[in-house]
mmCIF file of C-alpha atoms in Angstrom:
data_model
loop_
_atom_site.group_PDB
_atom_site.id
_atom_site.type_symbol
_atom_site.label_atom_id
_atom_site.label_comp_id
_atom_site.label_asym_id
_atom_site.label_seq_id
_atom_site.Cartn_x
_atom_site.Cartn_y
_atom_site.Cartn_z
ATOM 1 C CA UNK A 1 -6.610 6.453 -6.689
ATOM 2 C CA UNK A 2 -3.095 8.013 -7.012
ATOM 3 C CA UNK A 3 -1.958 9.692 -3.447
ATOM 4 C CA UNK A 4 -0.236 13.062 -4.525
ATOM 5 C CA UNK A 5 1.251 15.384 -3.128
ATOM 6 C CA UNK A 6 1.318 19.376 -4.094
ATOM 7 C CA UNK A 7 3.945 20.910 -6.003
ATOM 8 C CA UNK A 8 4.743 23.683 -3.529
ATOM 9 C CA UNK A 9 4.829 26.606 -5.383
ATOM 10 C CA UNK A 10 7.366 29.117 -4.371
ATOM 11 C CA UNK A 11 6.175 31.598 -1.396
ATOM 12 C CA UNK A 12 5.920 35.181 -3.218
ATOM 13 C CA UNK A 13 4.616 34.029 -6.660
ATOM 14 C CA UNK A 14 2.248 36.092 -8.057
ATOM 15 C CA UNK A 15 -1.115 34.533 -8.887
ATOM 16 C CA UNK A 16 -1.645 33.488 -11.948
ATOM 17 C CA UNK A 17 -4.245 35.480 -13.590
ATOM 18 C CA UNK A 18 -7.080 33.442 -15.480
ATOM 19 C CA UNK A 19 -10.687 33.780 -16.567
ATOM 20 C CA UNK A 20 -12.756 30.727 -16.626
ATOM 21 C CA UNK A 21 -16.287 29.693 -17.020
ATOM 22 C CA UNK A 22 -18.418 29.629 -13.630
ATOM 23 C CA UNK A 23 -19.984 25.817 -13.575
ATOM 24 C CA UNK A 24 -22.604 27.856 -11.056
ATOM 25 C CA UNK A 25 -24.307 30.458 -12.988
ATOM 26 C CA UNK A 26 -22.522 30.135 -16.438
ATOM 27 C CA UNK A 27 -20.852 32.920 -16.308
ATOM 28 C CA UNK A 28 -16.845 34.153 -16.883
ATOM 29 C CA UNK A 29 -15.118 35.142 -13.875
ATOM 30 C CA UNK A 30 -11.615 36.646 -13.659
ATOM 31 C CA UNK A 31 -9.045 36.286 -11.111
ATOM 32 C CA UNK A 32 -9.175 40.097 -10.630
ATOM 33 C CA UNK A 33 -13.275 40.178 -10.558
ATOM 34 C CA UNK A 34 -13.214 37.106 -8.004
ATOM 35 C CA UNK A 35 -10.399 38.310 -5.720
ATOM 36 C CA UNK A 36 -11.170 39.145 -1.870
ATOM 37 C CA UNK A 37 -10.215 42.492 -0.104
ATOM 38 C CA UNK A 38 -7.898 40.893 2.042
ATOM 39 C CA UNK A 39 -7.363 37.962 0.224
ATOM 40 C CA UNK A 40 -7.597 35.135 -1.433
ATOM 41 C CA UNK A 41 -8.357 31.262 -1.333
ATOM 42 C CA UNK A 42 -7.870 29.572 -4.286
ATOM 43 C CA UNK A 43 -8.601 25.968 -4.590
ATOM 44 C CA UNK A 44 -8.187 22.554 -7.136
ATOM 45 C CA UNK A 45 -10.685 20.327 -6.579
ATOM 46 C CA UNK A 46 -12.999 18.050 -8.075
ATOM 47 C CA UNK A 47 -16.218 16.158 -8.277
ATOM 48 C CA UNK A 48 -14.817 12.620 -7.758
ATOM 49 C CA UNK A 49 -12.070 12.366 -5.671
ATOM 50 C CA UNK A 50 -12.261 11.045 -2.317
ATOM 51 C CA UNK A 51 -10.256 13.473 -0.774
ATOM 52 C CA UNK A 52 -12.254 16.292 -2.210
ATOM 53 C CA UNK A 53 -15.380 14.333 -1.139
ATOM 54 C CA UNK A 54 -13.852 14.162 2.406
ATOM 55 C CA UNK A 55 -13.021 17.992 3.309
ATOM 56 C CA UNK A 56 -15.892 19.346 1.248
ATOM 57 C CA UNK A 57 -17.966 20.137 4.541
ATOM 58 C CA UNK A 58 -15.207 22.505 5.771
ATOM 59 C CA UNK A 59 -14.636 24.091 2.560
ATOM 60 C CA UNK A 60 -18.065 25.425 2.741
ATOM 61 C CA UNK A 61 -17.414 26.318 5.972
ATOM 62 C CA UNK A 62 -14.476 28.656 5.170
ATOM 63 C CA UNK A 63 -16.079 30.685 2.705
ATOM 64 C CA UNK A 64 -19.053 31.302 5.258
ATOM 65 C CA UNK A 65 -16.695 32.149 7.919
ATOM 66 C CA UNK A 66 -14.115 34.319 5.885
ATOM 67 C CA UNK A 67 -16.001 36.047 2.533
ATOM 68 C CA UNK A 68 -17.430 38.777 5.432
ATOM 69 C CA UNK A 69 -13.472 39.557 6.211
ATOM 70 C CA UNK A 70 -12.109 40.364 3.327
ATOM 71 C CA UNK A 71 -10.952 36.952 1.934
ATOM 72 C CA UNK A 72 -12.793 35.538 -0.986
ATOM 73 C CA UNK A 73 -12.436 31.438 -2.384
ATOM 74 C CA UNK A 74 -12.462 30.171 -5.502
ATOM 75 C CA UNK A 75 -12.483 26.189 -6.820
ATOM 76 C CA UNK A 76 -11.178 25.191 -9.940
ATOM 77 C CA UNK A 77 -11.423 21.910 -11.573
ATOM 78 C CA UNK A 78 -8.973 21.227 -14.155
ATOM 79 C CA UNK A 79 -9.379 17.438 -14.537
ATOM 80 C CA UNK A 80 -9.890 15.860 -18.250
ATOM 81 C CA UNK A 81 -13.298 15.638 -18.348
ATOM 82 C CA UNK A 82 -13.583 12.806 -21.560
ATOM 83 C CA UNK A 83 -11.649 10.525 -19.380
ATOM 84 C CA UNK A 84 -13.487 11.243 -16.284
ATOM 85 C CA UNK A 85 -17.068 12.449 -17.220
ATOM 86 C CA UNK A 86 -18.002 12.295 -13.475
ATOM 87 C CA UNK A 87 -16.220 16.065 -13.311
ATOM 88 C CA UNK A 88 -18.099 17.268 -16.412
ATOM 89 C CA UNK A 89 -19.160 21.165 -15.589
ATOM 90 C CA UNK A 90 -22.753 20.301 -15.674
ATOM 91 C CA UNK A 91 -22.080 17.785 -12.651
ATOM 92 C CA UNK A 92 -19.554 20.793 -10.692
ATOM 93 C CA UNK A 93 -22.783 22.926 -10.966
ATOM 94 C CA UNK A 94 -24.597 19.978 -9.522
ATOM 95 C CA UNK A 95 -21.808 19.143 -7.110
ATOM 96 C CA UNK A 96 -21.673 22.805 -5.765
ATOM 97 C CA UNK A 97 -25.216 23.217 -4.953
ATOM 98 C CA UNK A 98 -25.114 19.898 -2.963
ATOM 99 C CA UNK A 99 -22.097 20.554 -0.965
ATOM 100 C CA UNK A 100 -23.278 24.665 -0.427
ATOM 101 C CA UNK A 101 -20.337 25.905 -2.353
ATOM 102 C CA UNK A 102 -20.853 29.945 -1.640
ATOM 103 C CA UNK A 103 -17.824 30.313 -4.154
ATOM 104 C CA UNK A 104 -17.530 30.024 -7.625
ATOM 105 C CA UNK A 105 -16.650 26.314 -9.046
ATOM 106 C CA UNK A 106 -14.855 27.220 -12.233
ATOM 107 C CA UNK A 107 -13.816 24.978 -15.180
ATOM 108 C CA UNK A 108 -10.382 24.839 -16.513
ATOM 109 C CA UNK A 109 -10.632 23.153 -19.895
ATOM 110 C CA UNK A 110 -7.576 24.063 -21.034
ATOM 111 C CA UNK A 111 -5.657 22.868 -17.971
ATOM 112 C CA UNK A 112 -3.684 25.936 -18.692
ATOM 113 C CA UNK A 113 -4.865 27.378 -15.346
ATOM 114 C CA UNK A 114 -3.844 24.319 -12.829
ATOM 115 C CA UNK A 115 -0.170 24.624 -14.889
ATOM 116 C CA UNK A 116 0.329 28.122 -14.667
ATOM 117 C CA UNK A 117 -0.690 27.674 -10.467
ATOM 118 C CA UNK A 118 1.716 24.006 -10.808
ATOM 119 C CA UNK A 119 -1.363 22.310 -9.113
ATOM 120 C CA UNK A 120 -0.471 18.774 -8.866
ATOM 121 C CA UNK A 121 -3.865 17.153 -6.816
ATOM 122 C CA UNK A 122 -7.030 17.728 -5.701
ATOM 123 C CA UNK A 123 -7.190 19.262 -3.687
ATOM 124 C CA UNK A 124 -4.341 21.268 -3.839
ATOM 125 C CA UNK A 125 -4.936 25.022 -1.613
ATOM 126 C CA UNK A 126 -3.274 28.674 -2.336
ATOM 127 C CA UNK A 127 -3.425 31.398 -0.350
ATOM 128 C CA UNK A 128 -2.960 34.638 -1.536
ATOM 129 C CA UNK A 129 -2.494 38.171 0.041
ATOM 130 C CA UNK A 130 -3.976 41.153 -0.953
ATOM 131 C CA UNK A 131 -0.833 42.106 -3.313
ATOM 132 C CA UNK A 132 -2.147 38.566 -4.826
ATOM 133 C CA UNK A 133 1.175 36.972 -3.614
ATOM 134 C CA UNK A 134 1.034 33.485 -2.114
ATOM 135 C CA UNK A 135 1.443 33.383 1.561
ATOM 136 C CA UNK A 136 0.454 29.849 1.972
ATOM 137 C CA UNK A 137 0.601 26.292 -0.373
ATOM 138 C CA UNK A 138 -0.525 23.170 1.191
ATOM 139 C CA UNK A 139 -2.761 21.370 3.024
ATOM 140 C CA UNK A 140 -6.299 22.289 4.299
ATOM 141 C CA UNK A 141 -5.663 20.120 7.881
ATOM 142 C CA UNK A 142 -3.777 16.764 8.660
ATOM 143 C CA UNK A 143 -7.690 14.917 8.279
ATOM 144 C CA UNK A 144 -8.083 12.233 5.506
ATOM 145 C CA UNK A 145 -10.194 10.304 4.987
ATOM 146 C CA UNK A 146 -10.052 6.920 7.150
ATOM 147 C CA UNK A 147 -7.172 8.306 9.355
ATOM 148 C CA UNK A 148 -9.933 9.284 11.824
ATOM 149 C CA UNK A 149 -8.708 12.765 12.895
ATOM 150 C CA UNK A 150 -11.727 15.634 13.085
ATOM 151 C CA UNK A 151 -11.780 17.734 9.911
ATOM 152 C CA UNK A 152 -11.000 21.553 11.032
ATOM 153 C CA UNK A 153 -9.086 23.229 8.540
ATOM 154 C CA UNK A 154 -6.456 24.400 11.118
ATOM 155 C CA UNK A 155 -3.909 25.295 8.618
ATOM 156 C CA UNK A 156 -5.866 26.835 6.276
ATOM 157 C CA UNK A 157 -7.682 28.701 9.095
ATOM 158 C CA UNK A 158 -4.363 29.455 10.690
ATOM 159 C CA UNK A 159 -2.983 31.101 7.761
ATOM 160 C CA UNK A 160 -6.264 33.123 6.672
ATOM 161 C CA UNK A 161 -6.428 34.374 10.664
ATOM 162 C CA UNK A 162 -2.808 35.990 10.324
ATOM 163 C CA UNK A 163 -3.144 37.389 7.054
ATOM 164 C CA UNK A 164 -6.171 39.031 8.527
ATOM 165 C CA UNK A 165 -4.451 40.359 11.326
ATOM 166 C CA UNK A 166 -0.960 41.385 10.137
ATOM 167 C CA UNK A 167 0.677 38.417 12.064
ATOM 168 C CA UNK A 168 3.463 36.696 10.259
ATOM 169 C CA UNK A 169 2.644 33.341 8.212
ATOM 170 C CA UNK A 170 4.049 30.237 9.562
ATOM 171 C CA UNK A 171 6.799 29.005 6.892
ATOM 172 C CA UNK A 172 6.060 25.234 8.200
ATOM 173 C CA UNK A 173 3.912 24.168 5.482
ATOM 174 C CA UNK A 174 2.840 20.570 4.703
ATOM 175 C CA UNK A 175 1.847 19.658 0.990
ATOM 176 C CA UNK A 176 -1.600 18.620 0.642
ATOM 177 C CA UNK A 177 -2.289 15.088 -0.545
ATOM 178 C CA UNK A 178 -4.975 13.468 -2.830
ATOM 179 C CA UNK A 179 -5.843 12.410 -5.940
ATOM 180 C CA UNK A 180 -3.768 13.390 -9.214
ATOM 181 C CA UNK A 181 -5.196 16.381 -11.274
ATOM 182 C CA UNK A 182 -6.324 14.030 -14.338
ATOM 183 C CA UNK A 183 -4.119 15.663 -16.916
ATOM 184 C CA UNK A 184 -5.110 15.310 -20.858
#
């Protein structure tokens, strides 16, 4: 296991646009079809890794909790799947339905999708306004796992409650950490 950090991407990018295969239902979804009202939470995750594993209940958590607002979430696994087989799409489909994923888990064979967002770990988090312009790059909370501290997701949660409310994001940002996306 590889402890990385995110990338950062510049605050005011536009979102990359994609369309990707749905792990869930099979389906094609496009960044424009799976975008939220308000906003949007976009996600790079995976199957495997242990920090995925660890803040899983929460991300379930924040779609319940924020897809009646306005702001939608959507995973994306980008990691080479003939070097780890573990993060096949047939097992995301399996993974989401275990951990209640009410968001789509979409497939990024290409990688072309976790380059164009410069995703660098899972899991790395986005947050996106309305406009589709990020807000917010970093961390879900400062839990990992074995450092013992409850699993909230104050900083996503944080961000998500200001973009709802007009309040100005905090620019103090931490990069999230975890395992390397498992590039080709």
């Amino acid at each position: 296991m590889s402890l990385t950090p995110s990338n950062m991407l510049p605050l005011g990018t536009n979102a990359p646009d994609f369309k990707l295969v749905n792990t869930i239902d099979d389906t094609f979804v496009s960044l424009d079809e799976a975008k939220g009202l308000n906003g949007t939470l976009i996600l790079f995750i995976c199957n495997h890794c242990p920090f995925v594993i660890h803040v899983n209940p929460q991300l379930s958590k924040l779609a319940k909790d924020y897809v009646s607002k306005g702001i939608n979430c959507i995973a994306i696994s980008s990691n080479d799947v003939d070097n780890y087989p573990q993060d096949a799409p047939y097992l995301m489909k399996q993974h989401a339905i275990e951990n209640d994923y009410k968001f789509p888990y979409l497939y990024d064979q290409t990688q072309d999708v976790a380059k164009a967002y410069d995703a660098a770990c899972t899991p790395d988090f986005y947050v996106f306004n309305d406009e589709l312009k990020l807000v917010y790059r970093g961390q879900l909370d400062d839990s990992r796992p074995g450092n013992n501290l409850e699993l909230t997701g104050k900083d996503i949660r944080d961000t998500l409650d200001s973009l709802l409310n007009k309040q100005p994001i905090s620019k103090t940002q931490k990069p999230s950490v975890g395992c390397n996306i498992k590039w080709k």
